[in-house]
Short mmCIF file of C-alpha atoms and ligand atoms in Angstrom, two decimals:
data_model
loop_
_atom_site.label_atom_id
_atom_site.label_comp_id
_atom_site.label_asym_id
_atom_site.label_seq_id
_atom_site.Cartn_x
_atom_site.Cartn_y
_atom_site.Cartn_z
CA UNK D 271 -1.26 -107.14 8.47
CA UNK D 272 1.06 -110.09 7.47
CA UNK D 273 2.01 -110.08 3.43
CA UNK D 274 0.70 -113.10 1.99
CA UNK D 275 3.93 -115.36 0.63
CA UNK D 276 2.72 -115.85 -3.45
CA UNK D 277 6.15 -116.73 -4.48
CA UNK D 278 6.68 -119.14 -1.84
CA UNK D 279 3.35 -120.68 -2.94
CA UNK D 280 4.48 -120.54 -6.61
CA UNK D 281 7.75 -122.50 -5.58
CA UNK D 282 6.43 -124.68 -3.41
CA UNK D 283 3.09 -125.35 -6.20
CA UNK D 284 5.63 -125.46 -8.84
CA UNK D 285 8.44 -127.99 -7.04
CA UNK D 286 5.38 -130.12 -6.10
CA UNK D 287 3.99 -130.26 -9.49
CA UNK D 288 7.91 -130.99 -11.53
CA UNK D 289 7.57 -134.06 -8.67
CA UNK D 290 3.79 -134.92 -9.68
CA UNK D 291 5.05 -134.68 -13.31
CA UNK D 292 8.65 -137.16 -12.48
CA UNK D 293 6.69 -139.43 -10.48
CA UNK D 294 3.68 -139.95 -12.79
CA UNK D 295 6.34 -140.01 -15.65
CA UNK D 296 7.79 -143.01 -13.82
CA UNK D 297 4.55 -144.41 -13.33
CA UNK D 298 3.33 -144.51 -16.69
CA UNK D 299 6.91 -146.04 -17.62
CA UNK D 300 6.50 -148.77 -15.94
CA UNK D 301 3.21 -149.41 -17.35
CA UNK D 302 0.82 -148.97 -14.24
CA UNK D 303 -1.13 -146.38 -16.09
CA UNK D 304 -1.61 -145.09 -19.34
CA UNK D 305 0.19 -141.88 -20.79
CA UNK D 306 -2.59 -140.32 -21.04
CA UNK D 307 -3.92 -140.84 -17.60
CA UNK D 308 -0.67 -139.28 -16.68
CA UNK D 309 -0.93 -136.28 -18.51
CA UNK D 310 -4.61 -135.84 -16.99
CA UNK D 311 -2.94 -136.18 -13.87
CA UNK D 312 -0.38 -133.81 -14.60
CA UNK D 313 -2.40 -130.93 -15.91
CA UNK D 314 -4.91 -131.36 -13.05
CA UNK D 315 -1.89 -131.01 -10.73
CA UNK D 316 -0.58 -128.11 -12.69
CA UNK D 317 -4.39 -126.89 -12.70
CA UNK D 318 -4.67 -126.99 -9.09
CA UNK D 319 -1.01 -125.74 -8.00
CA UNK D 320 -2.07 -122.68 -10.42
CA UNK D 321 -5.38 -121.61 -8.79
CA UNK D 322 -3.53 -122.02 -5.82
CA UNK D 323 -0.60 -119.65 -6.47
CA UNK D 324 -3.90 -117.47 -8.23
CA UNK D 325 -5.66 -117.54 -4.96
CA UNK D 326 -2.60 -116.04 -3.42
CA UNK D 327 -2.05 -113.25 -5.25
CA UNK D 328 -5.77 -112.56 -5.30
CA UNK D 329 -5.39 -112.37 -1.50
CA UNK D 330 -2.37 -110.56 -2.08
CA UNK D 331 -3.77 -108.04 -4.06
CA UNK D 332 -6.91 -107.63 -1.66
CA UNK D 333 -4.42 -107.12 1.13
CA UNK D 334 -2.69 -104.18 -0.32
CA UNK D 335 -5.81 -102.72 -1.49
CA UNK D 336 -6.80 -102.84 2.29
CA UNK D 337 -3.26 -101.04 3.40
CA UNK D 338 -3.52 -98.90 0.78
CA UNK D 339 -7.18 -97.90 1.56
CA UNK D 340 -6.17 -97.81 5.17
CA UNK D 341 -3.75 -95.66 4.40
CA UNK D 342 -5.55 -93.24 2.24
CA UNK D 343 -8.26 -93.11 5.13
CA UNK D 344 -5.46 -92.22 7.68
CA UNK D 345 -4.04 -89.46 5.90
CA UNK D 346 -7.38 -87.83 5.16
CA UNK D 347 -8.47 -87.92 8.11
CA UNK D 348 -4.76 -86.18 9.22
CA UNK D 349 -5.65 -83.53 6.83
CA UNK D 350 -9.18 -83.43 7.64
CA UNK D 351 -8.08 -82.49 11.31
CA UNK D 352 -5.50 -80.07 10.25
CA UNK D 353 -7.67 -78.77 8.19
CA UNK D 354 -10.52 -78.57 11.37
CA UNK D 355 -8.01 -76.97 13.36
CA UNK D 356 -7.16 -74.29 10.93
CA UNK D 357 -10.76 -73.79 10.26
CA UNK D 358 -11.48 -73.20 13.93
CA UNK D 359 -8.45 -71.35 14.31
CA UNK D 360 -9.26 -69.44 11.79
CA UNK D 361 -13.04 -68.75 12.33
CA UNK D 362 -11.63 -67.75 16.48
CA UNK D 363 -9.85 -64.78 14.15
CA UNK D 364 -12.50 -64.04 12.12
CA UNK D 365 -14.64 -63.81 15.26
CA UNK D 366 -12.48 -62.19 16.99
CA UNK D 367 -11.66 -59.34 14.55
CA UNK D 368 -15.71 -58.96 13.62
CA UNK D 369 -15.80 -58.25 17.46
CA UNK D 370 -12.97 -55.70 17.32
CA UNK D 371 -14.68 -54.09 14.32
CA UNK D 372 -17.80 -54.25 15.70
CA UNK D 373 -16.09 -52.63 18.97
CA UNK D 374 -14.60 -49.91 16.70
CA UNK D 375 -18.01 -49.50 14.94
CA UNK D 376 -19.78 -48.81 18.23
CA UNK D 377 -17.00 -46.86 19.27
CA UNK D 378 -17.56 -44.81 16.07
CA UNK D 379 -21.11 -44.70 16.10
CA UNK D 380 -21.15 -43.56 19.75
CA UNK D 381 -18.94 -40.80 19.47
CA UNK D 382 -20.49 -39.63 16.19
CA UNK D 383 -23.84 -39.79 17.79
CA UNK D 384 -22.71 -38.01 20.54
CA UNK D 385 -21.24 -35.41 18.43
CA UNK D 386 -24.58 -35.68 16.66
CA UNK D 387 -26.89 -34.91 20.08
CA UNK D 388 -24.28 -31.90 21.75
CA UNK D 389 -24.34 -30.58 18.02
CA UNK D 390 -28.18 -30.62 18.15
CA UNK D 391 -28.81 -29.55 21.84
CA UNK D 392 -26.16 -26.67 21.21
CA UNK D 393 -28.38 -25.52 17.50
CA UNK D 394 -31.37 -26.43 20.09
CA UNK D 395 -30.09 -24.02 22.56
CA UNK D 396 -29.09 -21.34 19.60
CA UNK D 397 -32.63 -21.64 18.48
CA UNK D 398 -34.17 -21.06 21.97
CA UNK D 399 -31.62 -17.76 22.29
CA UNK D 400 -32.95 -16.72 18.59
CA UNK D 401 -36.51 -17.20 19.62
CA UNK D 402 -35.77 -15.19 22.97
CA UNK D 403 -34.06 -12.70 20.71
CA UNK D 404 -36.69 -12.34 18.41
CA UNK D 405 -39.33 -11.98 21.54
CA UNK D 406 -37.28 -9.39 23.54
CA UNK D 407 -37.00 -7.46 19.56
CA UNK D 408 -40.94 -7.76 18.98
CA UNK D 409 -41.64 -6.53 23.02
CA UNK D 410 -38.95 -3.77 22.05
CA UNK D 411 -40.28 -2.99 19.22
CA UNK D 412 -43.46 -2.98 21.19
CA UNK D 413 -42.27 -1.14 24.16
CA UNK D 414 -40.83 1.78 21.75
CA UNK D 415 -43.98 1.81 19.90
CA UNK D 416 -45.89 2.45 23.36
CA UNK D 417 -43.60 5.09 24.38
CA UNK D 418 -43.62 6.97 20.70
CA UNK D 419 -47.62 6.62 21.05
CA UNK D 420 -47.44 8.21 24.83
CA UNK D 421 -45.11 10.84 23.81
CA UNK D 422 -46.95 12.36 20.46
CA UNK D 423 -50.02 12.15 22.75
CA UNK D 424 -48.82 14.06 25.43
CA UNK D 425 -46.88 16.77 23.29
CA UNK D 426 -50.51 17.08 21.71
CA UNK D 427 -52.82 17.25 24.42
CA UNK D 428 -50.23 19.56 26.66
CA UNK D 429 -48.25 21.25 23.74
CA UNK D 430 -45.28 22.51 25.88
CA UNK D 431 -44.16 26.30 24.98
CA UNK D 432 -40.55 25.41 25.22
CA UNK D 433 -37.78 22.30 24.45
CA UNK D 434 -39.23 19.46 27.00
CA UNK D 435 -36.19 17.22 28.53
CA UNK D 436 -35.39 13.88 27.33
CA UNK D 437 -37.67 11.16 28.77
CA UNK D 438 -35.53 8.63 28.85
CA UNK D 439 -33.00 7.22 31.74
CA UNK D 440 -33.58 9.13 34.98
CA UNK D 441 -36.92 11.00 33.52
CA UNK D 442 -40.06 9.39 33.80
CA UNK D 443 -41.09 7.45 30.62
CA UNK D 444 -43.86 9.09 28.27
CA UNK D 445 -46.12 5.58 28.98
CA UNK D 446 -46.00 6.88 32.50
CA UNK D 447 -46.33 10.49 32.20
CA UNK D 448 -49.54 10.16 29.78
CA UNK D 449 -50.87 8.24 32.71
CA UNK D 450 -50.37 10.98 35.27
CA UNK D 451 -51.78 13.59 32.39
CA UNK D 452 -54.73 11.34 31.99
CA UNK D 453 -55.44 10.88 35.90
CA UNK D 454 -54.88 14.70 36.86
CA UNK D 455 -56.86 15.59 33.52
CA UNK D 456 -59.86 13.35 34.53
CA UNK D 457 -59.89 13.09 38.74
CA UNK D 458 -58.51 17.29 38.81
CA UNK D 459 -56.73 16.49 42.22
CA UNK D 460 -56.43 19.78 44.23
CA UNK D 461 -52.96 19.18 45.18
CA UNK D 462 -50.28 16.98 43.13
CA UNK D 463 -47.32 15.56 45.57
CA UNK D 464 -43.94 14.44 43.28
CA UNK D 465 -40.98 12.68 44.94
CA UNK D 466 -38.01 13.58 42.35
CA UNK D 467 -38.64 16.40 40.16
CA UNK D 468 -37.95 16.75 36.40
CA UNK D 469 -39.49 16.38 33.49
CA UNK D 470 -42.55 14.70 35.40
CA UNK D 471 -42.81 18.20 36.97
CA UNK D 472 -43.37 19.80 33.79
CA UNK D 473 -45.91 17.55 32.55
CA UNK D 474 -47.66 17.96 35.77
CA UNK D 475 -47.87 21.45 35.41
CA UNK D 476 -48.94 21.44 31.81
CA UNK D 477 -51.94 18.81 32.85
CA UNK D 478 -53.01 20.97 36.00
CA UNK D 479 -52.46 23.88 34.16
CA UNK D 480 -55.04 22.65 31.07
CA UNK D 481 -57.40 21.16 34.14
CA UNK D 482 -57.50 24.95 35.17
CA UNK D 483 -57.66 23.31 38.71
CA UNK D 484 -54.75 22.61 41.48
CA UNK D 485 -51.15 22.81 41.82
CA UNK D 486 -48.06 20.36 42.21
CA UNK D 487 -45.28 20.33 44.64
CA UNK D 488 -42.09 18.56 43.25
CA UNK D 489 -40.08 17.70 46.20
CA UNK D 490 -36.14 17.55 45.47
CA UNK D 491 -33.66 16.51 47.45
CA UNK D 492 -30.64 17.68 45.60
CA UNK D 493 -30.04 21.28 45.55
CA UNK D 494 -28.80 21.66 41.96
CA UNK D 495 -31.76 19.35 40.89
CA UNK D 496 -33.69 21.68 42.46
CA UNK D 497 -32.78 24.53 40.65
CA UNK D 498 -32.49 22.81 37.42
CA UNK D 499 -36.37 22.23 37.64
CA UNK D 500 -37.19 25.54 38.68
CA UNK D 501 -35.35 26.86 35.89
CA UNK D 502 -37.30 24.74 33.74
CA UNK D 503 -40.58 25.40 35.13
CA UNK D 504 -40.08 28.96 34.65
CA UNK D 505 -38.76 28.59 30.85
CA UNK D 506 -42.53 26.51 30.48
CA UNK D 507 -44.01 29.29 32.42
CA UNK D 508 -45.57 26.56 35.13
CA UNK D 509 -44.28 28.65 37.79
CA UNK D 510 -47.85 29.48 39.37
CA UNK D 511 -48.97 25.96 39.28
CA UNK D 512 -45.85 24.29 39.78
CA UNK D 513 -43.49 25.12 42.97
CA UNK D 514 -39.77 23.04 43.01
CA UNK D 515 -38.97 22.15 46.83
CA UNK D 516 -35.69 21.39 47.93
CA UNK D 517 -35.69 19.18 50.74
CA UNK D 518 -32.63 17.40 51.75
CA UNK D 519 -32.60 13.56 52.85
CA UNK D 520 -33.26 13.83 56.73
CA UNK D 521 -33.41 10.52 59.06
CA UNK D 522 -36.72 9.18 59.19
CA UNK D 523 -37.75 6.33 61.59
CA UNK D 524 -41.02 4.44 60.27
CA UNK D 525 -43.72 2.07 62.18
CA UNK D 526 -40.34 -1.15 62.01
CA UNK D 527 -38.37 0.87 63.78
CA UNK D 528 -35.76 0.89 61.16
CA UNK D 529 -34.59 4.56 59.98
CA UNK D 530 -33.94 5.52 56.55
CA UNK D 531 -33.25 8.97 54.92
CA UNK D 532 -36.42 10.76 53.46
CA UNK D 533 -37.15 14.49 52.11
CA UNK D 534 -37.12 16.74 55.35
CA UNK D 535 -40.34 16.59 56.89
CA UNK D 536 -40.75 20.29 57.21
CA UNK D 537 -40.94 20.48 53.44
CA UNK D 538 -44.33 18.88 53.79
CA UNK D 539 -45.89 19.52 56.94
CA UNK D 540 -48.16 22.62 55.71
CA UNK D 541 -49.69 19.76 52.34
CA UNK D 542 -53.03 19.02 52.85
CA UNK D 543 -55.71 17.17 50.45
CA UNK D 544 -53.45 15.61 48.09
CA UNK D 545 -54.94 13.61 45.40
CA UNK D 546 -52.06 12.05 43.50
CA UNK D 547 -48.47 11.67 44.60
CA UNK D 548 -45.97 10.05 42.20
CA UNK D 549 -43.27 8.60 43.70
CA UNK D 550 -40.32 8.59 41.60
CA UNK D 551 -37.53 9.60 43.97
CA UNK D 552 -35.63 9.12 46.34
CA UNK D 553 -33.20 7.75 43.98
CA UNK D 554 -32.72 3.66 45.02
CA UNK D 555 -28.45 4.33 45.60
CA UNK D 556 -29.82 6.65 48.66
CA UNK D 557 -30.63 2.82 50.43
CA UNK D 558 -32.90 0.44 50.43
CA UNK D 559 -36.50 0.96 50.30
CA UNK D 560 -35.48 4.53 49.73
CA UNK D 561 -39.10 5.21 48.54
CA UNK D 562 -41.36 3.59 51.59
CA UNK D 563 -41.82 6.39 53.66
CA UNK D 564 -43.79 8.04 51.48
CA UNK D 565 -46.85 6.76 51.92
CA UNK D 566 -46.97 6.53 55.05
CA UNK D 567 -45.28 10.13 55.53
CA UNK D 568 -48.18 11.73 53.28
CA UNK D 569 -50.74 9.79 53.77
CA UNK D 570 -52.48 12.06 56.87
CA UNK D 571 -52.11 14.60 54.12
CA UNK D 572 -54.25 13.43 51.53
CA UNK D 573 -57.76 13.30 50.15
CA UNK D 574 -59.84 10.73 50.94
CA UNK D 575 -59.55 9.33 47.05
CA UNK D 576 -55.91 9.65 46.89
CA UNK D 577 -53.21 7.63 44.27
CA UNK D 578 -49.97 6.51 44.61
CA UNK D 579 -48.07 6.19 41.67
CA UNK D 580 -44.72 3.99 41.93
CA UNK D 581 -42.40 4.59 39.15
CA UNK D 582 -39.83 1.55 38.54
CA UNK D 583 -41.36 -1.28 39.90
CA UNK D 584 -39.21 -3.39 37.45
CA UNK D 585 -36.67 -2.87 40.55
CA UNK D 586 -36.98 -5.88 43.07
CA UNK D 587 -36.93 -2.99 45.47
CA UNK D 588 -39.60 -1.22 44.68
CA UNK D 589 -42.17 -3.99 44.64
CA UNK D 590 -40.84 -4.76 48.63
CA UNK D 591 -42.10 -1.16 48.70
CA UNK D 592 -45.29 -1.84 47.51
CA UNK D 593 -45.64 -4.72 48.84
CA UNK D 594 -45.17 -3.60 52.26
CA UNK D 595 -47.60 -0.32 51.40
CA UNK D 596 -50.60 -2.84 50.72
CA UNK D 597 -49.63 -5.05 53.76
CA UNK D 598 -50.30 -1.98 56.06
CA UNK D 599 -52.72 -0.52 54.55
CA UNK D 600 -55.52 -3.07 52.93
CA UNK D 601 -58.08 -0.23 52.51
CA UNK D 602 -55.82 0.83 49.32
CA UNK D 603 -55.96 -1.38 46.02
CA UNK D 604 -53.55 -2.13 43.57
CA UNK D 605 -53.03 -1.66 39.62
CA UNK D 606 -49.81 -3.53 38.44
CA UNK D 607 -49.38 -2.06 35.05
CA UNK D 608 -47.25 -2.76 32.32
CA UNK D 609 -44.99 0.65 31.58
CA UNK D 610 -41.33 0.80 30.56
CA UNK D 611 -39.99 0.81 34.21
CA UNK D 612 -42.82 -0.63 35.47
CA UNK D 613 -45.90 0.67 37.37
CA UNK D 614 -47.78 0.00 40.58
CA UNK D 615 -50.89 2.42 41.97
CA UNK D 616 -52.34 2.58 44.64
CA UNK D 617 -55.76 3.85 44.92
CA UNK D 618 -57.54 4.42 48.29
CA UNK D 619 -61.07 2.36 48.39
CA UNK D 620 -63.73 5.55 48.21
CA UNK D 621 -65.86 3.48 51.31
CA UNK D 622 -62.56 3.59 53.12
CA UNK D 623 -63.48 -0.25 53.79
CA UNK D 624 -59.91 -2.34 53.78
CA UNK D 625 -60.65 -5.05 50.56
C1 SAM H 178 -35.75 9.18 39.05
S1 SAM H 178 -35.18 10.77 39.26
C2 SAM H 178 -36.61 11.72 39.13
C3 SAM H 178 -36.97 11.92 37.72
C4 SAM H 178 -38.18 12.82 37.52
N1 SAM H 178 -39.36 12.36 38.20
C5 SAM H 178 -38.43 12.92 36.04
O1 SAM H 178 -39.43 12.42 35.56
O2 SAM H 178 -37.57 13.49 35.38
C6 SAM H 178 -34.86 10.82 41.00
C7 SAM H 178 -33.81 11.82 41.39
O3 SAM H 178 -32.64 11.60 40.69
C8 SAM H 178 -31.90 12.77 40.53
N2 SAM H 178 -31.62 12.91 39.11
C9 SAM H 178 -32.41 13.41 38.18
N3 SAM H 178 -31.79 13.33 36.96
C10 SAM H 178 -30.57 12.78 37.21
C11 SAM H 178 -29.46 12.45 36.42
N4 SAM H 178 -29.49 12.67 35.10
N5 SAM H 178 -28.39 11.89 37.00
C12 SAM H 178 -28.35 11.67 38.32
N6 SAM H 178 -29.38 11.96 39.14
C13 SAM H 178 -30.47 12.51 38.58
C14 SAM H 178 -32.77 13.89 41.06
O4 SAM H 178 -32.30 14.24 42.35
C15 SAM H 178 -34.12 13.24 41.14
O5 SAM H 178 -34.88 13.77 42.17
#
């Protein structure tokens, strides 16, 4: 914007009105007007030239005012933008590290709450092995119970005359042998047939002995076995009910064709009417399904109401056994009970009928 020229205006107002003052001086000197006409025109010139040179500065003035405003309004809006710019700037940082920390707070919270579920699914897991611990103590507990129970009642029923082997590992256990008592004590079988003698022989001969009806064979197919138990026998004084035979594992071919090793047959071939066999050897490192053939070995042997007692049917082995046994023959039916080793007999139908 142009400047407006106030002391050009002043000179030019001020020249012009010394001339308005000569001239109307020389007019009232010659007597054309009066002096004090003159002077009115003089001050009204002066009057005039000064709201003139008035005007100007006033215009002037306004002027600056306007660059100055102008000015002002430039240079705020220059730091208005600068200061936009660093505001954005500085919010992009802001945002941008509240998205890193909210990355590492994830991060964190992730990891801690995956610390937080393996720490709880591993106590979880520890709880579950506690609970299984506990539950294997309390059927222990249980189990030992059963077995004390079986054992008292046998040693009082049969009351042996002399030290009775332990019943534990290869023996028979006393849940077991009280079952045998019981059955020979209650059916009286004429003839008891064992497969693996031992301590089972003894208790066999104490039960037939107190039924006052019957005998047992124990077959045994290890010789010092064999004498072992007939030792034993004799120290109980069961020889006259119970008689120890040793019969060595012989090759036996059953109804599949496939041969396994059983007692020699000749050690049974003169039985007849047995009512109970417990099968409790061959042991299971002699082969597989070491125990089948005795069913159907004996079977033309027995009574009509005949039982077959598998020991160890805790053995995946020995339920094949069984299993097989009631596949062949259906007129026999099964009792799966719950002894230390496990327990399955077999009990011919009295009507002979297969179930
Ligand atoms: C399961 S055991 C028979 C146990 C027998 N019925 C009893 O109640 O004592 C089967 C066969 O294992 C053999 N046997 C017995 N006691 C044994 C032992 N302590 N170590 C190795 N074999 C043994 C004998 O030949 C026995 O006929």
């Amino acid at each position: 914007m142009a400047a407006v020229p106030v002391r050009k205006v002043a000179l030019v107002g001020g020249v012009s009105a010394a001339a308005v003052t000569l001239v109307t001086l020389g007019i009232v000197l010659t007597g054309k007007i009066a002096v004090a006409q003159g002077l009115l025109l003089v001050i009204a010139f002066g009057l005039a030239v000064a709201v003139l040179v008035l005007g100007a500065m006033v215009l002037q003035l306004k002027r600056s005012m306007s660059a100055v405003a102008a000015r002002h309004t430039r240079e705020l809006s220059a730091v208005q933008q600068t200061l936009g710019i660093g505001i954005t700037a500085n919010s992009k940082t802001i945002h941008a590290h509240g998205a890193a920390l909210e990355a590492v707070i994830q991060a964190a919270a992730e990891k801690a709450t995956s610390r937080l579920e393996s720490s709880i699914a591993a106590t979880g897991k520890r709880l579950d092995e506690v609970g299984a611990e506990v539950a294997a103590g309390r059927s222990d507990t249980a189990q030992t119970y059963k077995q004390i129970e079986a054992l008292l009642d046998l040693r009082a029923v049969l009351q042996p005359r002399a030290l009775m082997p332990p019943l534990r590992d290869w023996a028979a256990s006393p849940d077991v042998l009280r079952w045998l008592a019981e059955s020979v004590l209650s059916r009286r079988p004429k003839l008891v047939v064992e497969c693996g003698s031992g301590a089972s022989s003894l208790v066999l001969g104490y039960a037939v002995q107190k039924a006052g009806y019957g005998r047992v064979v124990a077959l045994e197919h290890d010789a010092d076995y064999a004498k072992i138990t007939a030792q034993r026998v004799s120290d109980h004084g069961l020889q006259d009910v119970v008689e120890v035979r040793h019969a060595p594992l012989t090759p036996w071919t059953g109804p599949d064709e496939r041969e396994r090793n059983w007692y020699d047959l000749s050690a049974v071939k003169d039985l007849d009417g047995i009512g109970l066999v417990f099968v409790d050897g061959p042991p299971a490192r002699t082969g597989p399904m070491a125990r089948y053939p005795a069913l159907p070995v004996l079977l033309s042997h027995c009574a009509d109401e005949v039982a077959f007692v598998l020991d160890d049917t805790i053995r995946a082995d020995e339920v094949e056994v069984s299993d097989r046994w009631m596949q062949e023959h259906p007129e026999f039916v099964r009792q799966q009970l719950r002894a230390d080793k496990g327990m399955h007999v077999l009990t011919r139908r009295p009507d002979g009928i297969p179930g």
